Structure formats: C-alpha cells, structure tokens
PDB file of C-alpha atoms and ligand atoms in Angstrom:
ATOM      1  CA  UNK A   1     172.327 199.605 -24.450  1.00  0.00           C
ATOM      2  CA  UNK A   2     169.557 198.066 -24.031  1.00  0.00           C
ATOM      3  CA  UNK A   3     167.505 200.286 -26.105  1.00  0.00           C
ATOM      4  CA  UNK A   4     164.526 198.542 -26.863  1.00  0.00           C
ATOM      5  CA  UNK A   5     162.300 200.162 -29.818  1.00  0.00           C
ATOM      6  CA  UNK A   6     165.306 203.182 -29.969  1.00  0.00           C
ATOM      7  CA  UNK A   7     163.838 206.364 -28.060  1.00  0.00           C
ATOM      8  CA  UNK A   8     167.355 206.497 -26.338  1.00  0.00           C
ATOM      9  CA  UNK A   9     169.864 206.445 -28.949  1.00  0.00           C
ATOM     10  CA  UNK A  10     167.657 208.410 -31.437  1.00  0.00           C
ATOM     11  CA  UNK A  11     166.904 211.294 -28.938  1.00  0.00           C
ATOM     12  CA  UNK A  12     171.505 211.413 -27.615  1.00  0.00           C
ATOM     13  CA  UNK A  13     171.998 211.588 -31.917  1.00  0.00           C
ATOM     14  CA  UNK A  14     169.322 214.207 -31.787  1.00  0.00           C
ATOM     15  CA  UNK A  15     170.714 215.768 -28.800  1.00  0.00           C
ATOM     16  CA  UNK A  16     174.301 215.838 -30.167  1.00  0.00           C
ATOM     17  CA  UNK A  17     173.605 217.433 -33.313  1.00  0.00           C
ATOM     18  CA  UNK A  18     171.136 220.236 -31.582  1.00  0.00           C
ATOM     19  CA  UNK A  19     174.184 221.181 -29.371  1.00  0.00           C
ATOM     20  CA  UNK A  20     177.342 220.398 -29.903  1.00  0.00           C
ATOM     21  CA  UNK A  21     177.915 222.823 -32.993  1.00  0.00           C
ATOM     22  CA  UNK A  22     181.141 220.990 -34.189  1.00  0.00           C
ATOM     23  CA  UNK A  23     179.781 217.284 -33.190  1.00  0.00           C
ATOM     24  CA  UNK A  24     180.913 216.569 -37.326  1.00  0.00           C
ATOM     25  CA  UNK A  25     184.479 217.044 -36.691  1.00  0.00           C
ATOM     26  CA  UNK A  26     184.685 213.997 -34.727  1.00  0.00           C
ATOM     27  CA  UNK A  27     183.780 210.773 -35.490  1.00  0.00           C
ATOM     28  CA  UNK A  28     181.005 209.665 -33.026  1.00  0.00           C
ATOM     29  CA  UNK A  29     179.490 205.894 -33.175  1.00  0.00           C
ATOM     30  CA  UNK A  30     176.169 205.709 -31.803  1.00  0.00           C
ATOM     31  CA  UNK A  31     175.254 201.588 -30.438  1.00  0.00           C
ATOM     32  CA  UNK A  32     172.012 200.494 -29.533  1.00  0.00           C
ATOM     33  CA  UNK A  33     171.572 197.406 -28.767  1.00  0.00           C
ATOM     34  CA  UNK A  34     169.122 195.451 -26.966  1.00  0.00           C
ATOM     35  CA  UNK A  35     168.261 191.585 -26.632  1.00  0.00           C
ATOM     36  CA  UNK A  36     165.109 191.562 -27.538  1.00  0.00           C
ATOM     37  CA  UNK A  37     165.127 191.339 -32.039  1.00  0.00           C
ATOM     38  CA  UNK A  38     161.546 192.430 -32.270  1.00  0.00           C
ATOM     39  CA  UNK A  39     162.498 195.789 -30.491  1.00  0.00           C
ATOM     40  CA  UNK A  40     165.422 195.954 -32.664  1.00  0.00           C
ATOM     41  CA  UNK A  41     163.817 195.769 -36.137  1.00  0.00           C
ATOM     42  CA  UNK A  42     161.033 198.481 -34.798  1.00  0.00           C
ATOM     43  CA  UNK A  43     164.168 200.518 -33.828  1.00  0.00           C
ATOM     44  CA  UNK A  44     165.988 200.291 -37.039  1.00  0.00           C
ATOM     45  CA  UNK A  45     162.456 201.401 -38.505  1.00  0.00           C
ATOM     46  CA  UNK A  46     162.320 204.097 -36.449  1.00  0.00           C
ATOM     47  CA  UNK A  47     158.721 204.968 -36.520  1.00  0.00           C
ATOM     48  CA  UNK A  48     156.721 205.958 -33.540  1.00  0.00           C
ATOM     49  CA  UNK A  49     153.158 207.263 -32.901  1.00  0.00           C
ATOM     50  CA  UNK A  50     151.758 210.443 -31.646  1.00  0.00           C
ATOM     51  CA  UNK A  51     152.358 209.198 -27.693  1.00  0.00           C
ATOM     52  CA  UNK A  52     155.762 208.621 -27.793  1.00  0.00           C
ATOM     53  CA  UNK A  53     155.830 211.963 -29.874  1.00  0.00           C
ATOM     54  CA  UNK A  54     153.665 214.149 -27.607  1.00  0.00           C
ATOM     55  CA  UNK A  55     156.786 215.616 -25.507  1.00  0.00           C
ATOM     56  CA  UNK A  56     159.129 216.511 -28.727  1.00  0.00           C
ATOM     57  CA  UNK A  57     158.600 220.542 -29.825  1.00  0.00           C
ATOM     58  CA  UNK A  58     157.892 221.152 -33.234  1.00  0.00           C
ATOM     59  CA  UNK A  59     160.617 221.929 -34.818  1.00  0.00           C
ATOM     60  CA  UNK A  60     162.681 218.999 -33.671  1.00  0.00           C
ATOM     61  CA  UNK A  61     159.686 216.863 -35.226  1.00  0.00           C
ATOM     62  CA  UNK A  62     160.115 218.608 -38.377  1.00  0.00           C
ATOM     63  CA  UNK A  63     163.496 218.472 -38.623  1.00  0.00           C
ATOM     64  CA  UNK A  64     164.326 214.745 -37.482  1.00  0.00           C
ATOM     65  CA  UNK A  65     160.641 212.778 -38.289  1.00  0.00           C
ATOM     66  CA  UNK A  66     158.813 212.340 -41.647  1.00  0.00           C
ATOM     67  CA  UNK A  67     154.925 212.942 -41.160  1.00  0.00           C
ATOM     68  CA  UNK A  68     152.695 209.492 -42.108  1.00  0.00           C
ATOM     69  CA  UNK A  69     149.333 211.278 -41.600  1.00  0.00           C
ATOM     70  CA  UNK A  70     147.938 208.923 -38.783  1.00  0.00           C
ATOM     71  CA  UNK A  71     150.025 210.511 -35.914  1.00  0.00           C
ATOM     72  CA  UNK A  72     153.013 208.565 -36.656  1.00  0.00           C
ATOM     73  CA  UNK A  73     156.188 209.660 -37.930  1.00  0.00           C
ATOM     74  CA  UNK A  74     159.203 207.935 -38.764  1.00  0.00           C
ATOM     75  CA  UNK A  75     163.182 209.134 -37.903  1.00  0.00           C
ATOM     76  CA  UNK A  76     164.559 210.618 -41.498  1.00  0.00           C
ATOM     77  CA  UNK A  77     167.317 208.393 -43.083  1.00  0.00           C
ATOM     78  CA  UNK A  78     170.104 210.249 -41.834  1.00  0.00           C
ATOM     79  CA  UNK A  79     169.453 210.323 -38.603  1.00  0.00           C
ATOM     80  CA  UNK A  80     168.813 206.242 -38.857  1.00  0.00           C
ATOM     81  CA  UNK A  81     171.902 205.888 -40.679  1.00  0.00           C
ATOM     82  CA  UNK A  82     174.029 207.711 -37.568  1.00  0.00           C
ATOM     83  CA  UNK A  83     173.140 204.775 -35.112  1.00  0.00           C
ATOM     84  CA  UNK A  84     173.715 201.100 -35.867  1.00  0.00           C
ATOM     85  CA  UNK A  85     171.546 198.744 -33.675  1.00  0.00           C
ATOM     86  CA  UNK A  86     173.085 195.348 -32.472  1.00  0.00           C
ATOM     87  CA  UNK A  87     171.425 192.144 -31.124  1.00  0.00           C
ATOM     88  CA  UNK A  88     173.760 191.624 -27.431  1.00  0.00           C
ATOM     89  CA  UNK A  89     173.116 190.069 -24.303  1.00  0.00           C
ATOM     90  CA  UNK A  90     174.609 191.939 -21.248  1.00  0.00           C
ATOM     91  CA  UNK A  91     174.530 188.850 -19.296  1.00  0.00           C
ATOM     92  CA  UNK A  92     176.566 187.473 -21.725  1.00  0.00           C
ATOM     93  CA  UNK A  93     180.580 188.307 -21.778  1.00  0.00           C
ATOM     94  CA  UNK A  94     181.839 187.036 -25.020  1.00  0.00           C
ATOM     95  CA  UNK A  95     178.605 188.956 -26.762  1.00  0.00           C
ATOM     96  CA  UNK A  96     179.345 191.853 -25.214  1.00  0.00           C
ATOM     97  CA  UNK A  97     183.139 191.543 -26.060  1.00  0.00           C
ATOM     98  CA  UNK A  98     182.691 191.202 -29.555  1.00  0.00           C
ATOM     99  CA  UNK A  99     181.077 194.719 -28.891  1.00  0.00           C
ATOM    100  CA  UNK A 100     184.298 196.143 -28.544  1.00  0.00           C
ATOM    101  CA  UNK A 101     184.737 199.085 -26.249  1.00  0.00           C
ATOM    102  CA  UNK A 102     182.872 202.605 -25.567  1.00  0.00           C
ATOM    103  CA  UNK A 103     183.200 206.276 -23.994  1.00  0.00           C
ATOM    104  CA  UNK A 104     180.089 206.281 -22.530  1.00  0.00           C
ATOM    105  CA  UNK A 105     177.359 204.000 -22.076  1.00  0.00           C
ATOM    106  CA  UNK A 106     173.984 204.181 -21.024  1.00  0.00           C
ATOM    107  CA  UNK A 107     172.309 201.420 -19.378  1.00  0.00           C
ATOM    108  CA  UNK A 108     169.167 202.830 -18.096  1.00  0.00           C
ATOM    109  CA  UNK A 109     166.286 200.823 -16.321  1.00  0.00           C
ATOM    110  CA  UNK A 110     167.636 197.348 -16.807  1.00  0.00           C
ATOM    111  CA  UNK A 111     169.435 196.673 -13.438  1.00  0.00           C
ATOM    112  CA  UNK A 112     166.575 197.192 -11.563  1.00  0.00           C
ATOM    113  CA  UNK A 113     164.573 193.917 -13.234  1.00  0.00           C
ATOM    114  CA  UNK A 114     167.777 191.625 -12.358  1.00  0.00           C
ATOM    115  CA  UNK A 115     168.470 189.357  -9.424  1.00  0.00           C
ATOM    116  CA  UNK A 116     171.572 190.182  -7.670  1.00  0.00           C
ATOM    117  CA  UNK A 117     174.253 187.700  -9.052  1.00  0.00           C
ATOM    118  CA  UNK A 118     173.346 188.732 -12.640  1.00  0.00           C
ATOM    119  CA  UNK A 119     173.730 192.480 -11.665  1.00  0.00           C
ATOM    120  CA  UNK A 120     177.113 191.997 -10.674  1.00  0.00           C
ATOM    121  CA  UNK A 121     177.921 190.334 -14.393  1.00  0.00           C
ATOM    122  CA  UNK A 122     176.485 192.963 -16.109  1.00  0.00           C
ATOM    123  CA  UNK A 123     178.583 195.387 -14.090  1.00  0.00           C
ATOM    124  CA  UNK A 124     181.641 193.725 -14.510  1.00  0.00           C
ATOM    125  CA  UNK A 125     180.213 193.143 -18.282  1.00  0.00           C
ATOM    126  CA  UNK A 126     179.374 196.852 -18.571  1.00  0.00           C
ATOM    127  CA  UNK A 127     182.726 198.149 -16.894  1.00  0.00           C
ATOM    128  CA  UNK A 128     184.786 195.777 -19.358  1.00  0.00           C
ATOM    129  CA  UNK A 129     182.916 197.168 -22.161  1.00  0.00           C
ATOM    130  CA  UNK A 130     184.445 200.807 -21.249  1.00  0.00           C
ATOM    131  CA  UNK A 131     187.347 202.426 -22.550  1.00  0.00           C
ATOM    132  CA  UNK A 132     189.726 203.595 -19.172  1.00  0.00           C
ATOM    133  CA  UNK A 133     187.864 206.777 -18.505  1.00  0.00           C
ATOM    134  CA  UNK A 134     184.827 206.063 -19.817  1.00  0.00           C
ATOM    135  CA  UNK A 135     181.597 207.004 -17.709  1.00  0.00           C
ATOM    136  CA  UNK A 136     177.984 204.459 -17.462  1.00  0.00           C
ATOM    137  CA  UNK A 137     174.849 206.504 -16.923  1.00  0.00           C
ATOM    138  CA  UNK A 138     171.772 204.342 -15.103  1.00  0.00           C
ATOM    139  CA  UNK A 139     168.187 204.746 -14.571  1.00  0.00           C
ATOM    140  CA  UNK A 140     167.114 207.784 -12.161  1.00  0.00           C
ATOM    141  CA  UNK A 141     166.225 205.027  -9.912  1.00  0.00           C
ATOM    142  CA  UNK A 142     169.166 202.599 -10.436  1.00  0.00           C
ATOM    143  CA  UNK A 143     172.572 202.858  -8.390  1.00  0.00           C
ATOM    144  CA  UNK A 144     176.344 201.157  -8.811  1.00  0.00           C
ATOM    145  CA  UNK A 145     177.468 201.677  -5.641  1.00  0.00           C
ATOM    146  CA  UNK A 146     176.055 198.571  -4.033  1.00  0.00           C
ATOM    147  CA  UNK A 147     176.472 196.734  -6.725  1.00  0.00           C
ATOM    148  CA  UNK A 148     179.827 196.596  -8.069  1.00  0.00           C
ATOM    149  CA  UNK A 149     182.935 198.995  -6.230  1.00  0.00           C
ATOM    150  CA  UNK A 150     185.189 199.049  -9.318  1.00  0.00           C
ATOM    151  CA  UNK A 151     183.563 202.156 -10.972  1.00  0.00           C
ATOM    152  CA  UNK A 152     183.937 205.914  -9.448  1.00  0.00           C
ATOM    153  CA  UNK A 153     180.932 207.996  -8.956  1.00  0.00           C
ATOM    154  CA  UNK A 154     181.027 211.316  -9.993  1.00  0.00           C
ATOM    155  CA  UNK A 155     178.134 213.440  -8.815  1.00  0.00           C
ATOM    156  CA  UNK A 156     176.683 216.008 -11.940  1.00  0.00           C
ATOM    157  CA  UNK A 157     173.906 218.647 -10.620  1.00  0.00           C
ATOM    158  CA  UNK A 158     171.321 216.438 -12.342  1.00  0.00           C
ATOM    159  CA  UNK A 159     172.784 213.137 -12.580  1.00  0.00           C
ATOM    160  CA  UNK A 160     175.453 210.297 -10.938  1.00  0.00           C
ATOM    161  CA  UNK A 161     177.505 209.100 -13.511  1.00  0.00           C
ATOM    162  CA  UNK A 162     179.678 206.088 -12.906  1.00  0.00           C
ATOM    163  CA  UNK A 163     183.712 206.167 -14.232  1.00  0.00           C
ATOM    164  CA  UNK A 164     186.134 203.650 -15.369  1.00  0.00           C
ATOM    165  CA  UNK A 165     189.223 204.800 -12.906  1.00  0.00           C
TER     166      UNK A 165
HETATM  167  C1  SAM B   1     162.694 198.819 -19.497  1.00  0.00           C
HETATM  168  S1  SAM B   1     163.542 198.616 -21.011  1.00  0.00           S
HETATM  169  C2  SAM B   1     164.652 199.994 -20.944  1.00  0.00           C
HETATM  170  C3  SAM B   1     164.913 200.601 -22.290  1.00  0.00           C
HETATM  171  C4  SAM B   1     165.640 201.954 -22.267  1.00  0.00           C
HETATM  172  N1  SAM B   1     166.980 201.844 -21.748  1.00  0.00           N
HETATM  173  C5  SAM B   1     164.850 202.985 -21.491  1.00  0.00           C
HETATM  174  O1  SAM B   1     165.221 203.370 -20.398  1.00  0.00           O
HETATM  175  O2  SAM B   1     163.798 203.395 -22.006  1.00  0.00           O
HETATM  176  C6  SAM B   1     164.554 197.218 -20.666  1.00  0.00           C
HETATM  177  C7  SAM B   1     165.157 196.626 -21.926  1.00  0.00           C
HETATM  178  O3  SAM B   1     166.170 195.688 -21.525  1.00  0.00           O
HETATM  179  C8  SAM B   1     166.187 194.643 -22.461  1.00  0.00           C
HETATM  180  N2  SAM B   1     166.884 193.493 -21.858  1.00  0.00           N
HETATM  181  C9  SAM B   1     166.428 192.623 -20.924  1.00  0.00           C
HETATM  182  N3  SAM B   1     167.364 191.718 -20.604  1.00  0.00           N
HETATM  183  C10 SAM B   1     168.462 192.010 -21.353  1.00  0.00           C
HETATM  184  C11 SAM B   1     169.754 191.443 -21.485  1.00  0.00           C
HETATM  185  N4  SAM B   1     170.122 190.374 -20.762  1.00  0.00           N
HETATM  186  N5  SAM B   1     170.632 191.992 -22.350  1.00  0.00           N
HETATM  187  C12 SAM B   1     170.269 193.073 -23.101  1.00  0.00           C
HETATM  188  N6  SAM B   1     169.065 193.681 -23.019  1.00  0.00           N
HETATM  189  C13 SAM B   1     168.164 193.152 -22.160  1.00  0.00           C
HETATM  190  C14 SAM B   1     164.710 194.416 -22.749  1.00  0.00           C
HETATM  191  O4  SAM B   1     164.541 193.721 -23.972  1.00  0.00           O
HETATM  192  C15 SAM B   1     164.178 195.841 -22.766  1.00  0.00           C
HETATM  193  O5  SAM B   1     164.182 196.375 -24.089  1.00  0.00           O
END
C-alpha cells in the first residue's frame, strides 16, 4: 500500500515465487491497496503495455503475462488470484484498522506528496497497521526518522527498513 495500477504487489508475488523455493509452505497474503478505485480496477486487471514491460526478461514475461498482440500483456490468473486489492485511505485510521495487521509493508513514494501533520498520521496509521516486529519499506527518497521516532531503523546494504520495536 498504495499501489496504484499494481506494478508493486505483482512484481514482490513474482519475486517470492522466483526465490523463495518453499514460499508454498507458508501461507503468504499479498494487500494492495490504494485510494484511488480507478487504479484499483486496472490493478485487479492486471494488464500493462510494452513500457511498463520493457525492463522484465523474457522468461519472467512468459511465465507470469499472457501475450495480447499489441504490446500488452496481462498478469495470468494465478498470479492475480495471489494478491487481493483493497480500496483504504492511509489518512484514515478506522479504514486502515479494518485492514487488520501485516509483516511487512511497503509504502513507497507516498510520504513525500504529504504535508507534515498528515505524515505523522500515516506513520502512526502505518506503524498501527504492523504486527510487533514487523518492518515498513519507503521510497529511495523517503525517510521515517524525522517523521515519526516510534519505528527502529535497520540499515540493509541496499535499503533502510523501518521496525515495529
Ligand atoms: C506515486 S504513487 C506510488 C505507487 C507505488 N507505491 C509506487 O511506488 O510505484 C502514489 C499513490 O498513492 C495513492 N494515494 C494518495 N493518497 C492516498 C491516501 N490518502 N491513501 C492511500 N493511497 C493514497 C495515489 O492514488 C497513488 O496511486
């Protein structure tokens, strides 16, 4: 969350299952959500065009996107049945209550468009919606630390990840 059209989720499902050779023993719930409904319905369809495509090596195209013939292709069923997209406002807590709680969320390239008193909901929103433990991953360009102090940074060779305790 957010996810807009559904790049994100599609490509972690897509990530999990091309390396995490026993990712079917457990029993993973993919989320994407996003306020916008328009983005949501193109997410649940899943279809994108030869741009959004043009990084992807073949055989991940082959095995995860049906061809159309004019450059598009569109996520096989599987793959769109493993995440479930939800309408949710961050902004808003009793929305993202009802959301119930995650291991790991990714809220990347949101924070930056907010003014600072709604950043500090959504952190308190997004640390709520965490399981103890759990870790939020930003935008390259986005960081918690002056936003909210209740999360713990945790510093990855490629990437700041922000824990719950
Ligand atoms: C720049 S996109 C980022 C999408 C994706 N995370 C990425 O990095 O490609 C920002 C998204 O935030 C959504 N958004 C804006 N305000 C929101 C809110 N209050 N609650 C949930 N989503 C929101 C927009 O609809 C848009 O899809």
């Amino acid at each position: 969350m957010p996810c807009s059209t559904g790049e994100e989720p599609y490509s972690i499902a897509i990530w999990l299952l091309e390396n995490w050779p026993i990712v079917d023993v457990y029993n993973i719930e993919i989320v994407g959500s996003d306020i916008d409904t328009e983005a949501l319905q193109a997410a649940a369809r899943g279809r994108y065009g030869a741009r959004a495509l043009s990084k992807l090596p073949r055989d991940i195209l082959d095995t995860y996107f049906e061809p159309e013939g004019d450059g598009h292709r569109e996520i096989i069923r599987d793959l769109k049945e493993s995440v479930k997209f939800t309408a949710t406002n961050l902004v808003d807590w009793e929305a993202m209550a009802a959301q119930g709680r995650f291991d790991i969320i990714f809220c990347r390239n949101l924070l930056i468009y907010f003014d600072e008193a709604s950043r500090e909901v959504v952190a308190q929103n997004l640390y709520d919606a965490l399981h103890p433990h759990g870790f939020l991953c930003l935008g390259h360009t986005e960081s918690m630390s002056r936003i909210s102090g209740k999360f713990t940074a945790r510093r990855f060779p490629e990437a700041i990840v922000y824990g719950r305790g």
